[in-house]
mmCIF file of C-alpha atoms and ligand atoms in Angstrom:
data_model
loop_
_atom_site.group_PDB
_atom_site.id
_atom_site.type_symbol
_atom_site.label_atom_id
_atom_site.label_comp_id
_atom_site.label_asym_id
_atom_site.label_seq_id
_atom_site.Cartn_x
_atom_site.Cartn_y
_atom_site.Cartn_z
ATOM 1 C CA UNK A 1 -16.067 -110.115 21.169
ATOM 2 C CA UNK A 2 -15.805 -109.927 25.252
ATOM 3 C CA UNK A 3 -12.400 -108.341 26.407
ATOM 4 C CA UNK A 4 -13.059 -107.992 30.057
ATOM 5 C CA UNK A 5 -14.686 -109.590 33.003
ATOM 6 C CA UNK A 6 -16.193 -108.166 36.214
ATOM 7 C CA UNK A 7 -15.782 -110.372 39.018
ATOM 8 C CA UNK A 8 -18.759 -110.421 41.483
ATOM 9 C CA UNK A 9 -18.142 -111.740 45.053
ATOM 10 C CA UNK A 10 -20.751 -111.561 47.554
ATOM 11 C CA UNK A 11 -19.734 -113.433 50.888
ATOM 12 C CA UNK A 12 -16.527 -111.744 51.184
ATOM 13 C CA UNK A 13 -17.719 -108.218 50.705
ATOM 14 C CA UNK A 14 -19.407 -108.350 54.168
ATOM 15 C CA UNK A 15 -16.322 -109.055 55.946
ATOM 16 C CA UNK A 16 -15.675 -105.482 57.147
ATOM 17 C CA UNK A 17 -12.165 -104.305 58.041
ATOM 18 C CA UNK A 18 -10.800 -107.769 56.598
ATOM 19 C CA UNK A 19 -12.489 -106.946 53.345
ATOM 20 C CA UNK A 20 -9.105 -105.983 51.642
ATOM 21 C CA UNK A 21 -7.413 -109.323 52.615
ATOM 22 C CA UNK A 22 -10.151 -111.183 51.265
ATOM 23 C CA UNK A 23 -10.091 -109.131 48.056
ATOM 24 C CA UNK A 24 -6.324 -109.676 47.822
ATOM 25 C CA UNK A 25 -6.529 -113.369 48.361
ATOM 26 C CA UNK A 26 -9.217 -113.458 45.640
ATOM 27 C CA UNK A 27 -7.011 -111.825 43.282
ATOM 28 C CA UNK A 28 -3.902 -113.962 43.979
ATOM 29 C CA UNK A 29 -6.341 -116.982 43.293
ATOM 30 C CA UNK A 30 -7.567 -115.479 39.913
ATOM 31 C CA UNK A 31 -3.887 -114.738 38.799
ATOM 32 C CA UNK A 32 -2.959 -118.280 39.846
ATOM 33 C CA UNK A 33 -6.156 -119.866 37.834
ATOM 34 C CA UNK A 34 -5.434 -117.518 34.776
ATOM 35 C CA UNK A 35 -1.608 -118.543 34.509
ATOM 36 C CA UNK A 36 -2.900 -121.703 32.842
ATOM 37 C CA UNK A 37 -4.992 -119.868 30.146
ATOM 38 C CA UNK A 38 -3.537 -118.809 27.012
ATOM 39 C CA UNK A 39 -3.273 -114.869 26.805
ATOM 40 C CA UNK A 40 -2.028 -111.928 29.010
ATOM 41 C CA UNK A 41 -4.542 -110.375 31.617
ATOM 42 C CA UNK A 42 -4.475 -107.523 33.740
ATOM 43 C CA UNK A 43 -6.447 -107.936 37.294
ATOM 44 C CA UNK A 44 -7.422 -104.848 39.042
ATOM 45 C CA UNK A 45 -9.297 -103.858 41.861
ATOM 46 C CA UNK A 46 -11.335 -100.370 42.031
ATOM 47 C CA UNK A 47 -14.163 -99.361 44.292
ATOM 48 C CA UNK A 48 -14.926 -102.851 45.555
ATOM 49 C CA UNK A 49 -14.905 -104.470 42.054
ATOM 50 C CA UNK A 50 -12.401 -106.835 40.491
ATOM 51 C CA UNK A 51 -11.776 -106.588 36.930
ATOM 52 C CA UNK A 52 -10.065 -108.913 34.629
ATOM 53 C CA UNK A 53 -8.817 -107.330 31.312
ATOM 54 C CA UNK A 54 -7.524 -109.282 28.360
ATOM 55 C CA UNK A 55 -4.399 -107.439 27.124
ATOM 56 C CA UNK A 56 -4.059 -110.054 24.379
ATOM 57 C CA UNK A 57 -5.956 -112.619 22.264
ATOM 58 C CA UNK A 58 -7.280 -115.156 24.787
ATOM 59 C CA UNK A 59 -9.473 -118.157 24.672
ATOM 60 C CA UNK A 60 -12.842 -117.317 26.027
ATOM 61 C CA UNK A 61 -14.157 -120.716 27.177
ATOM 62 C CA UNK A 62 -10.761 -121.532 28.816
ATOM 63 C CA UNK A 63 -10.982 -118.302 30.793
ATOM 64 C CA UNK A 64 -14.417 -118.673 31.809
ATOM 65 C CA UNK A 65 -13.544 -122.237 32.857
ATOM 66 C CA UNK A 66 -10.505 -120.872 35.109
ATOM 67 C CA UNK A 67 -12.480 -118.582 36.600
ATOM 68 C CA UNK A 68 -15.168 -120.921 37.553
ATOM 69 C CA UNK A 69 -12.671 -122.718 39.561
ATOM 70 C CA UNK A 70 -11.955 -119.681 41.871
ATOM 71 C CA UNK A 71 -13.485 -119.805 45.288
ATOM 72 C CA UNK A 72 -14.818 -116.479 46.265
ATOM 73 C CA UNK A 73 -16.519 -115.753 42.801
ATOM 74 C CA UNK A 74 -20.147 -115.832 42.721
ATOM 75 C CA UNK A 75 -20.573 -114.259 39.285
ATOM 76 C CA UNK A 76 -18.687 -113.722 36.112
ATOM 77 C CA UNK A 77 -19.755 -110.901 33.857
ATOM 78 C CA UNK A 78 -18.076 -110.638 30.383
ATOM 79 C CA UNK A 79 -18.029 -107.201 29.210
ATOM 80 C CA UNK A 80 -17.008 -104.866 26.387
ATOM 81 C CA UNK A 81 -15.802 -101.611 26.990
ATOM 82 C CA UNK A 82 -15.559 -98.322 25.098
ATOM 83 C CA UNK A 83 -13.425 -95.193 25.437
ATOM 84 C CA UNK A 84 -15.243 -92.480 27.425
ATOM 85 C CA UNK A 85 -16.227 -90.382 24.213
ATOM 86 C CA UNK A 86 -19.675 -89.168 25.051
ATOM 87 C CA UNK A 87 -23.062 -90.366 24.356
ATOM 88 C CA UNK A 88 -23.056 -91.052 20.729
ATOM 89 C CA UNK A 89 -20.312 -93.485 20.772
ATOM 90 C CA UNK A 90 -21.848 -95.215 23.763
ATOM 91 C CA UNK A 91 -25.230 -95.623 21.981
ATOM 92 C CA UNK A 92 -23.670 -97.155 18.840
ATOM 93 C CA UNK A 93 -21.782 -99.683 21.035
ATOM 94 C CA UNK A 94 -24.849 -100.736 22.860
ATOM 95 C CA UNK A 95 -26.879 -101.085 19.629
ATOM 96 C CA UNK A 96 -23.936 -103.467 18.350
ATOM 97 C CA UNK A 97 -23.788 -105.570 21.575
ATOM 98 C CA UNK A 98 -27.347 -106.110 21.556
ATOM 99 C CA UNK A 99 -27.093 -107.291 18.068
ATOM 100 C CA UNK A 100 -24.181 -109.591 18.719
ATOM 101 C CA UNK A 101 -25.103 -111.052 22.223
ATOM 102 C CA UNK A 102 -29.028 -111.658 21.591
ATOM 103 C CA UNK A 103 -29.794 -113.169 18.436
ATOM 104 C CA UNK A 104 -33.371 -113.390 19.693
ATOM 105 C CA UNK A 105 -34.426 -110.296 21.276
ATOM 106 C CA UNK A 106 -37.913 -110.793 22.098
ATOM 107 C CA UNK A 107 -37.301 -110.025 25.826
ATOM 108 C CA UNK A 108 -37.990 -107.443 28.504
ATOM 109 C CA UNK A 109 -35.158 -105.479 29.734
ATOM 110 C CA UNK A 110 -33.967 -102.520 31.616
ATOM 111 C CA UNK A 111 -30.814 -100.402 31.554
ATOM 112 C CA UNK A 112 -28.999 -99.993 34.599
ATOM 113 C CA UNK A 113 -26.231 -97.017 34.531
ATOM 114 C CA UNK A 114 -23.620 -96.425 37.296
ATOM 115 C CA UNK A 115 -21.556 -93.293 36.847
ATOM 116 C CA UNK A 116 -18.325 -93.513 38.765
ATOM 117 C CA UNK A 117 -16.734 -90.977 36.556
ATOM 118 C CA UNK A 118 -18.577 -87.710 37.071
ATOM 119 C CA UNK A 119 -17.068 -85.949 34.066
ATOM 120 C CA UNK A 120 -19.349 -87.939 31.890
ATOM 121 C CA UNK A 121 -22.014 -85.108 30.638
ATOM 122 C CA UNK A 122 -25.078 -86.971 31.588
ATOM 123 C CA UNK A 123 -26.468 -88.370 35.015
ATOM 124 C CA UNK A 124 -27.294 -92.183 35.277
ATOM 125 C CA UNK A 125 -30.855 -91.720 35.125
ATOM 126 C CA UNK A 126 -30.694 -89.866 31.850
ATOM 127 C CA UNK A 127 -28.391 -92.585 30.469
ATOM 128 C CA UNK A 128 -30.900 -95.175 31.515
ATOM 129 C CA UNK A 129 -33.731 -93.325 29.738
ATOM 130 C CA UNK A 130 -32.176 -92.347 26.717
ATOM 131 C CA UNK A 131 -30.357 -95.708 26.010
ATOM 132 C CA UNK A 132 -33.980 -97.620 26.973
ATOM 133 C CA UNK A 133 -35.319 -95.357 24.009
ATOM 134 C CA UNK A 134 -32.841 -96.082 21.695
ATOM 135 C CA UNK A 135 -33.140 -99.899 22.056
ATOM 136 C CA UNK A 136 -36.820 -99.715 21.860
ATOM 137 C CA UNK A 137 -36.498 -97.550 18.733
ATOM 138 C CA UNK A 138 -33.992 -100.174 17.195
ATOM 139 C CA UNK A 139 -35.346 -103.186 18.159
ATOM 140 C CA UNK A 140 -39.173 -103.094 18.393
ATOM 141 C CA UNK A 141 -39.455 -106.749 19.698
ATOM 142 C CA UNK A 142 -37.797 -105.705 23.108
ATOM 143 C CA UNK A 143 -39.765 -104.080 25.911
ATOM 144 C CA UNK A 144 -39.086 -102.634 29.123
ATOM 145 C CA UNK A 145 -39.595 -104.162 32.535
ATOM 146 C CA UNK A 146 -37.992 -102.013 35.308
ATOM 147 C CA UNK A 147 -39.101 -104.661 37.924
ATOM 148 C CA UNK A 148 -38.391 -108.149 36.576
ATOM 149 C CA UNK A 149 -36.466 -107.594 33.365
ATOM 150 C CA UNK A 150 -35.194 -110.879 31.577
ATOM 151 C CA UNK A 151 -32.013 -108.791 30.681
ATOM 152 C CA UNK A 152 -30.337 -106.003 32.717
ATOM 153 C CA UNK A 153 -27.998 -104.094 30.355
ATOM 154 C CA UNK A 154 -25.369 -102.569 32.838
ATOM 155 C CA UNK A 155 -23.478 -99.435 31.883
ATOM 156 C CA UNK A 156 -20.585 -98.516 33.991
ATOM 157 C CA UNK A 157 -19.070 -95.232 33.268
ATOM 158 C CA UNK A 158 -15.492 -94.982 34.570
ATOM 159 C CA UNK A 159 -12.255 -93.935 32.810
ATOM 160 C CA UNK A 160 -13.695 -96.247 30.138
ATOM 161 C CA UNK A 161 -17.421 -97.219 29.763
ATOM 162 C CA UNK A 162 -17.974 -101.019 30.482
ATOM 163 C CA UNK A 163 -21.115 -102.756 29.143
ATOM 164 C CA UNK A 164 -22.327 -106.164 30.518
ATOM 165 C CA UNK A 165 -25.635 -108.098 30.667
ATOM 166 C CA UNK A 166 -24.838 -111.845 31.387
ATOM 167 C CA UNK A 167 -23.566 -113.036 34.704
ATOM 168 C CA UNK A 168 -22.098 -116.684 34.539
ATOM 169 C CA UNK A 169 -22.222 -118.289 37.959
ATOM 170 C CA UNK A 170 -19.009 -118.748 39.781
ATOM 171 C CA UNK A 171 -18.307 -121.474 42.209
ATOM 172 C CA UNK A 172 -19.009 -119.380 45.491
ATOM 173 C CA UNK A 173 -17.293 -120.129 48.840
ATOM 174 C CA UNK A 174 -14.478 -118.208 49.932
ATOM 175 C CA UNK A 175 -11.091 -117.431 48.541
ATOM 176 C CA UNK A 176 -8.437 -120.149 49.167
ATOM 177 C CA UNK A 177 -5.859 -118.868 51.844
ATOM 178 C CA UNK A 178 -8.326 -116.724 54.035
ATOM 179 C CA UNK A 179 -9.038 -119.504 56.257
ATOM 180 C CA UNK A 180 -5.744 -121.217 57.404
ATOM 181 C CA UNK A 181 -4.702 -124.611 56.031
ATOM 182 C CA UNK A 182 -5.677 -128.038 56.811
ATOM 183 C CA UNK A 183 -4.372 -131.442 56.127
ATOM 184 C CA UNK A 184 -6.504 -133.850 53.971
ATOM 185 C CA UNK A 185 -6.198 -137.592 54.102
ATOM 186 C CA UNK A 186 -6.430 -138.312 50.604
ATOM 187 C CA UNK A 187 -7.060 -141.839 49.366
ATOM 188 C CA UNK A 188 -7.920 -142.959 45.995
ATOM 189 C CA UNK A 189 -11.482 -143.267 46.409
ATOM 190 C CA UNK A 190 -14.501 -141.067 45.804
ATOM 191 C CA UNK A 191 -14.941 -139.404 48.993
ATOM 192 C CA UNK A 192 -11.626 -137.659 50.172
ATOM 193 C CA UNK A 193 -11.307 -135.579 47.089
ATOM 194 C CA UNK A 194 -14.758 -134.173 47.538
ATOM 195 C CA UNK A 195 -14.072 -133.692 51.403
ATOM 196 C CA UNK A 196 -10.915 -131.821 50.341
ATOM 197 C CA UNK A 197 -12.852 -129.653 47.794
ATOM 198 C CA UNK A 198 -15.649 -128.855 50.575
ATOM 199 C CA UNK A 199 -13.235 -127.321 53.024
ATOM 200 C CA UNK A 200 -11.167 -125.615 50.550
ATOM 201 C CA UNK A 201 -14.198 -123.786 49.212
ATOM 202 C CA UNK A 202 -14.702 -122.318 52.550
ATOM 203 C CA UNK A 203 -11.244 -120.618 52.169
ATOM 204 C CA UNK A 204 -8.860 -123.160 53.657
ATOM 205 C CA UNK A 205 -5.668 -124.015 52.007
ATOM 206 C CA UNK A 206 -5.098 -127.753 51.456
ATOM 207 C CA UNK A 207 -2.061 -130.040 52.114
ATOM 208 C CA UNK A 208 -2.568 -133.751 51.711
ATOM 209 C CA UNK A 209 -1.177 -137.138 53.058
ATOM 210 C CA UNK A 210 -1.414 -140.388 51.220
ATOM 211 C CA UNK A 211 -0.747 -143.801 52.835
ATOM 212 C CA UNK A 212 1.035 -146.006 50.400
ATOM 213 C CA UNK A 213 1.678 -149.838 50.804
ATOM 214 C CA UNK A 214 3.907 -151.201 48.187
ATOM 215 C CA UNK A 215 3.659 -153.754 47.016
ATOM 216 C CA UNK A 216 0.380 -154.507 48.138
ATOM 217 C CA UNK A 217 -0.715 -151.091 46.562
ATOM 218 C CA UNK A 218 0.753 -150.562 43.197
ATOM 219 C CA UNK A 219 2.300 -147.369 41.852
ATOM 220 C CA UNK A 220 -0.675 -146.829 39.698
ATOM 221 C CA UNK A 221 -2.613 -146.490 42.822
ATOM 222 C CA UNK A 222 -0.274 -143.719 43.829
ATOM 223 C CA UNK A 223 -0.396 -142.270 40.627
ATOM 224 C CA UNK A 224 -4.044 -142.192 40.878
ATOM 225 C CA UNK A 225 -3.652 -140.136 44.017
ATOM 226 C CA UNK A 226 -1.508 -137.710 42.619
ATOM 227 C CA UNK A 227 -4.060 -137.422 39.588
ATOM 228 C CA UNK A 228 -6.854 -136.729 41.980
ATOM 229 C CA UNK A 229 -4.679 -134.050 43.979
ATOM 230 C CA UNK A 230 -4.016 -132.600 40.695
ATOM 231 C CA UNK A 231 -7.942 -132.056 39.851
ATOM 232 C CA UNK A 232 -8.465 -130.855 43.244
ATOM 233 C CA UNK A 233 -5.547 -128.279 42.830
ATOM 234 C CA UNK A 234 -7.550 -126.768 40.092
ATOM 235 C CA UNK A 235 -9.723 -125.221 42.936
ATOM 236 C CA UNK A 236 -7.163 -124.951 45.937
ATOM 237 C CA UNK A 237 -3.980 -124.188 44.292
ATOM 238 C CA UNK A 238 -0.835 -126.247 44.542
ATOM 239 C CA UNK A 239 -1.048 -129.136 46.943
ATOM 240 C CA UNK A 240 1.754 -130.334 48.940
ATOM 241 C CA UNK A 241 0.972 -134.187 48.891
ATOM 242 C CA UNK A 242 3.080 -136.332 51.361
ATOM 243 C CA UNK A 243 3.471 -140.009 50.646
ATOM 244 C CA UNK A 244 3.810 -142.030 53.610
ATOM 245 C CA UNK A 245 5.121 -145.710 52.956
ATOM 246 C CA UNK A 246 2.747 -147.546 55.438
ATOM 247 C CA UNK A 247 3.609 -151.043 54.554
ATOM 248 C CA UNK A 248 5.673 -152.047 57.549
ATOM 249 C CA UNK A 249 3.124 -150.528 60.041
ATOM 250 C CA UNK A 250 0.334 -152.332 58.300
ATOM 251 C CA UNK A 251 2.273 -155.766 58.299
ATOM 252 C CA UNK A 252 3.010 -155.263 61.902
ATOM 253 C CA UNK A 253 -0.508 -154.499 62.979
ATOM 254 C CA UNK A 254 -1.704 -157.454 60.906
ATOM 255 C CA UNK A 255 0.920 -159.767 62.726
ATOM 256 C CA UNK A 256 0.111 -158.554 66.163
ATOM 257 C CA UNK A 257 -3.652 -157.414 66.296
ATOM 258 C CA UNK A 258 -6.937 -159.284 65.780
ATOM 259 C CA UNK A 259 -7.810 -159.118 62.200
ATOM 260 C CA UNK A 260 -11.453 -157.830 62.713
ATOM 261 C CA UNK A 261 -9.860 -154.647 64.359
ATOM 262 C CA UNK A 262 -7.058 -154.294 61.648
ATOM 263 C CA UNK A 263 -8.903 -151.408 59.896
ATOM 264 C CA UNK A 264 -9.573 -149.098 63.013
ATOM 265 C CA UNK A 265 -6.272 -149.653 64.171
ATOM 266 C CA UNK A 266 -4.757 -148.702 60.973
ATOM 267 C CA UNK A 267 -6.860 -145.815 60.670
ATOM 268 C CA UNK A 268 -5.979 -144.654 64.115
ATOM 269 C CA UNK A 269 -2.101 -144.818 63.099
ATOM 270 C CA UNK A 270 -2.836 -142.943 59.788
ATOM 271 C CA UNK A 271 -4.649 -140.234 61.907
ATOM 272 C CA UNK A 272 -1.580 -140.027 64.249
ATOM 273 C CA UNK A 273 1.048 -139.700 61.519
ATOM 274 C CA UNK A 274 -1.209 -137.227 59.684
ATOM 275 C CA UNK A 275 -1.676 -135.220 62.616
ATOM 276 C CA UNK A 276 2.046 -135.247 63.222
ATOM 277 C CA UNK A 277 2.748 -133.883 59.661
ATOM 278 C CA UNK A 278 -0.124 -131.483 59.980
ATOM 279 C CA UNK A 279 1.304 -129.921 63.180
ATOM 280 C CA UNK A 280 4.826 -129.688 61.846
ATOM 281 C CA UNK A 281 3.683 -127.885 58.647
ATOM 282 C CA UNK A 282 1.108 -125.427 59.964
ATOM 283 C CA UNK A 283 -2.079 -127.112 59.467
ATOM 284 C CA UNK A 284 -4.993 -126.471 61.795
ATOM 285 C CA UNK A 285 -7.016 -129.421 61.405
ATOM 286 C CA UNK A 286 -7.412 -132.719 59.387
ATOM 287 C CA UNK A 287 -9.844 -133.656 56.867
ATOM 288 C CA UNK A 288 -11.210 -137.049 55.884
ATOM 289 C CA UNK A 289 -14.031 -138.347 53.693
ATOM 290 C CA UNK A 290 -15.868 -140.329 56.268
ATOM 291 C CA UNK A 291 -19.694 -140.264 56.321
ATOM 292 C CA UNK A 292 -21.735 -142.266 59.084
ATOM 293 C CA UNK A 293 -22.277 -145.820 58.543
ATOM 294 C CA UNK A 294 -20.707 -145.944 55.176
ATOM 295 C CA UNK A 295 -18.355 -148.947 56.217
ATOM 296 C CA UNK A 296 -17.542 -150.695 59.515
ATOM 297 C CA UNK A 297 -14.762 -148.218 60.263
ATOM 298 C CA UNK A 298 -17.255 -145.253 59.902
ATOM 299 C CA UNK A 299 -19.892 -146.076 62.432
ATOM 300 C CA UNK A 300 -20.131 -143.624 65.076
ATOM 301 C CA UNK A 301 -18.580 -146.098 67.417
ATOM 302 C CA UNK A 302 -15.630 -146.618 65.015
ATOM 303 C CA UNK A 303 -15.390 -142.816 64.806
ATOM 304 C CA UNK A 304 -14.794 -142.566 68.583
ATOM 305 C CA UNK A 305 -11.924 -144.925 68.132
ATOM 306 C CA UNK A 306 -10.338 -142.974 65.289
ATOM 307 C CA UNK A 307 -11.105 -139.485 66.294
ATOM 308 C CA UNK A 308 -9.514 -140.273 70.031
ATOM 309 C CA UNK A 309 -5.872 -140.258 68.770
ATOM 310 C CA UNK A 310 -5.861 -136.554 67.437
ATOM 311 C CA UNK A 311 -5.969 -133.310 69.184
ATOM 312 C CA UNK A 312 -6.378 -131.329 66.205
ATOM 313 C CA UNK A 313 -10.137 -131.072 65.059
ATOM 314 C CA UNK A 314 -10.878 -133.605 62.227
ATOM 315 C CA UNK A 315 -13.094 -132.088 59.853
ATOM 316 C CA UNK A 316 -15.549 -134.593 57.969
ATOM 317 C CA UNK A 317 -17.661 -132.461 55.652
ATOM 318 C CA UNK A 318 -19.330 -135.454 54.176
ATOM 319 C CA UNK A 319 -20.588 -136.797 57.577
ATOM 320 C CA UNK A 320 -24.173 -136.510 56.633
ATOM 321 C CA UNK A 321 -23.994 -137.267 52.755
ATOM 322 C CA UNK A 322 -25.482 -140.190 51.198
ATOM 323 C CA UNK A 323 -22.952 -141.857 48.711
ATOM 324 C CA UNK A 324 -25.137 -140.628 45.878
ATOM 325 C CA UNK A 325 -24.875 -137.190 46.815
ATOM 326 C CA UNK A 326 -20.815 -137.389 47.018
ATOM 327 C CA UNK A 327 -20.735 -138.859 43.688
ATOM 328 C CA UNK A 328 -22.729 -135.876 42.286
ATOM 329 C CA UNK A 329 -20.133 -133.666 43.895
ATOM 330 C CA UNK A 330 -17.417 -135.651 42.630
ATOM 331 C CA UNK A 331 -18.686 -135.704 38.938
ATOM 332 C CA UNK A 332 -19.125 -131.848 39.333
ATOM 333 C CA UNK A 333 -15.668 -131.518 40.260
ATOM 334 C CA UNK A 334 -14.260 -134.055 37.713
ATOM 335 C CA UNK A 335 -12.566 -136.404 40.055
ATOM 336 C CA UNK A 336 -15.238 -139.183 39.624
ATOM 337 C CA UNK A 337 -13.798 -140.829 36.460
ATOM 338 C CA UNK A 338 -10.317 -141.060 38.057
ATOM 339 C CA UNK A 339 -11.685 -142.157 41.612
ATOM 340 C CA UNK A 340 -13.522 -145.265 39.997
ATOM 341 C CA UNK A 341 -10.293 -146.458 38.318
ATOM 342 C CA UNK A 342 -9.764 -150.153 39.642
ATOM 343 C CA UNK A 343 -6.556 -149.839 41.526
ATOM 344 C CA UNK A 344 -6.608 -150.993 45.166
ATOM 345 C CA UNK A 345 -5.956 -148.691 48.040
ATOM 346 C CA UNK A 346 -4.243 -150.007 50.834
ATOM 347 C CA UNK A 347 -7.451 -150.506 53.136
ATOM 348 C CA UNK A 348 -8.959 -152.970 50.528
ATOM 349 C CA UNK A 349 -6.257 -155.422 50.697
ATOM 350 C CA UNK A 350 -6.056 -155.805 54.585
ATOM 351 C CA UNK A 351 -9.622 -155.631 55.042
ATOM 352 C CA UNK A 352 -11.254 -158.419 57.522
ATOM 353 C CA UNK A 353 -14.278 -160.266 56.350
ATOM 354 C CA UNK A 354 -16.195 -159.087 59.556
ATOM 355 C CA UNK A 355 -14.623 -155.963 60.849
ATOM 356 C CA UNK A 356 -15.852 -154.915 64.181
ATOM 357 C CA UNK A 357 -18.423 -151.964 63.714
ATOM 358 C CA UNK A 358 -18.616 -151.312 67.606
ATOM 359 C CA UNK A 359 -15.132 -151.279 68.647
ATOM 360 C CA UNK A 360 -14.805 -150.989 72.307
ATOM 361 C CA UNK A 361 -12.133 -148.248 72.890
ATOM 362 C CA UNK A 362 -10.614 -150.369 76.004
ATOM 363 C CA UNK A 363 -10.085 -153.437 73.854
ATOM 364 C CA UNK A 364 -8.550 -151.495 71.032
ATOM 365 C CA UNK A 365 -6.094 -149.691 73.333
ATOM 366 C CA UNK A 366 -5.220 -153.016 74.983
ATOM 367 C CA UNK A 367 -4.473 -154.626 71.379
ATOM 368 C CA UNK A 368 -2.422 -151.824 70.298
ATOM 369 C CA UNK A 369 -0.095 -152.447 73.220
ATOM 370 C CA UNK A 370 0.784 -155.623 71.242
ATOM 371 C CA UNK A 371 2.787 -153.165 69.090
ATOM 372 C CA UNK A 372 4.816 -151.396 71.906
ATOM 373 C CA UNK A 373 7.790 -153.091 70.794
ATOM 374 C CA UNK A 374 8.521 -151.727 67.448
ATOM 375 C CA UNK A 375 5.732 -149.268 66.455
ATOM 376 C CA UNK A 376 7.499 -146.167 67.408
ATOM 377 C CA UNK A 377 10.357 -146.933 65.347
ATOM 378 C CA UNK A 378 8.243 -147.901 62.445
ATOM 379 C CA UNK A 379 6.318 -144.690 62.625
ATOM 380 C CA UNK A 380 9.483 -142.871 62.924
ATOM 381 C CA UNK A 381 10.681 -144.605 59.716
ATOM 382 C CA UNK A 382 7.618 -143.723 57.741
ATOM 383 C CA UNK A 383 7.766 -139.961 58.801
ATOM 384 C CA UNK A 384 11.453 -140.048 57.742
ATOM 385 C CA UNK A 385 10.810 -141.363 54.428
ATOM 386 C CA UNK A 386 7.926 -139.008 53.833
ATOM 387 C CA UNK A 387 8.067 -138.236 49.876
ATOM 388 C CA UNK A 388 6.940 -134.604 49.223
ATOM 389 C CA UNK A 389 5.197 -134.176 45.814
ATOM 390 C CA UNK A 390 4.198 -130.816 45.149
ATOM 391 C CA UNK A 391 1.041 -131.031 42.746
ATOM 392 C CA UNK A 392 -0.360 -128.310 40.384
HETATM 393 P P1 ATP B 401 -12.451 -142.677 50.156
HETATM 394 O O1 ATP B 401 -13.573 -142.868 48.980
HETATM 395 O O2 ATP B 401 -12.199 -141.239 50.435
HETATM 396 O O3 ATP B 401 -11.472 -143.772 49.777
HETATM 397 P P2 ATP B 401 -13.587 -144.945 51.601
HETATM 398 O O4 ATP B 401 -15.078 -144.852 51.466
HETATM 399 O O5 ATP B 401 -12.872 -145.623 51.015
HETATM 400 O O6 ATP B 401 -13.009 -143.197 51.425
HETATM 401 P P3 ATP B 401 -12.239 -145.403 53.977
HETATM 402 O O7 ATP B 401 -11.276 -146.350 53.303
HETATM 403 O O8 ATP B 401 -12.728 -145.858 55.363
HETATM 404 O O9 ATP B 401 -13.231 -144.892 53.201
HETATM 405 O O10 ATP B 401 -11.439 -144.231 54.711
HETATM 406 C C1 ATP B 401 -12.001 -143.152 55.349
HETATM 407 C C2 ATP B 401 -11.338 -141.954 55.070
HETATM 408 O O11 ATP B 401 -9.636 -142.088 55.497
HETATM 409 C C3 ATP B 401 -10.751 -141.549 53.662
HETATM 410 O O12 ATP B 401 -12.051 -140.720 53.096
HETATM 411 C C4 ATP B 401 -9.673 -140.778 53.850
HETATM 412 O O13 ATP B 401 -9.781 -139.426 54.150
HETATM 413 C C5 ATP B 401 -8.874 -141.742 54.742
HETATM 414 N N1 ATP B 401 -8.112 -142.663 54.082
HETATM 415 C C6 ATP B 401 -8.213 -144.026 53.787
HETATM 416 N N2 ATP B 401 -7.512 -144.578 53.337
HETATM 417 C C7 ATP B 401 -6.322 -143.722 53.092
HETATM 418 C C8 ATP B 401 -5.140 -143.810 52.497
HETATM 419 N N3 ATP B 401 -4.555 -144.874 52.022
HETATM 420 N N4 ATP B 401 -4.394 -142.676 52.500
HETATM 421 C C9 ATP B 401 -4.648 -141.441 52.930
HETATM 422 N N5 ATP B 401 -6.025 -141.524 53.424
HETATM 423 C C10 ATP B 401 -6.720 -142.511 53.705
HETATM 424 MG MG1 MG B 402 -10.804 -145.351 50.537
#
């Protein structure tokens, strides 16, 4: 029965002069999200509100689902509309609306009318009172509570008259594209997709890099990362995923450096390479799924070592999260089931039995000098063979 949606957005409404930029980004993301939904939609912006109107048959559940993936939306109000043809017509429509939407009408309500179109012959207070009366007469099980009603029937009088009473929660956050771009280090695990989601939620566009180590990591492990990127892209829009062949670098480190420092030194090269691509492609920061103390390479001492090789800020949105909290988000965003598929990622194969948990920076730097002969060339080759996959 619903044919249109009012989009509520809170945080972005307070951005003063930038407001229209935020609204335009939001509309852009809504269009992107609705492209995948069957049906034709018209998206319009009037007087600080965004409307999505269906212009053909459409799938209601799919539409809601798509809109619930658009950051910046705090609420989605399914609406019906009626031509602006006077009170009688409005009254009939409202009575039918209540019957259709609320099979059980034992509830308190109020009517809230907004009259943007002053050609309508009644003032909003009068509409509130009259419609309230009509509903009380038609449905004796309903009662009025103007302070804390269970249901608020909103009536917006514009060129047409819009009626809505439900607010379906949106994901919140800011529209992607309003906050610059960052490079996500995306592995096949549980954490990094969640980290990307969280930064994107602040309006940041996401690129991604995956370090692949064939034949130690399989094609299926890579496909899993592509699949994860696709799931995250439901929220972020298209993701440019760089797949870097890391095998030779990894083997070289394995050959030249103490094994208990392998993970740290590998992570330092991942950060260096990620930053290099980030700078070339306009990213303003790096994102990782690290969380303090989760594994040896994520102690505060280890983080000093991985952090020192980058100039760009490294965003670690999960830094204070327990695994359980991360899992909760990953289930919510639908990446969990894919993340736990059992294909090794490149760290698990080269892990030492007893990795250092308090790496000494000077020692790490000294051992990295063991790599001087060939590492630059290997890094250059890895960059030159960057495979770009556009995921959407
Ligand atoms: P995740 O669950 O995200 O894989 P993790 O618990 O396995 O994380 P680590 O393997 O220590 O943790 O990696 C820490 C972070 O480094 C990851 O969250 C990710 O951002 C990045 N990272 C690790 N391995 C890779 C890889 N092969 N490609 C890209 N990024 C990686
Ligand atoms: Mg991992």
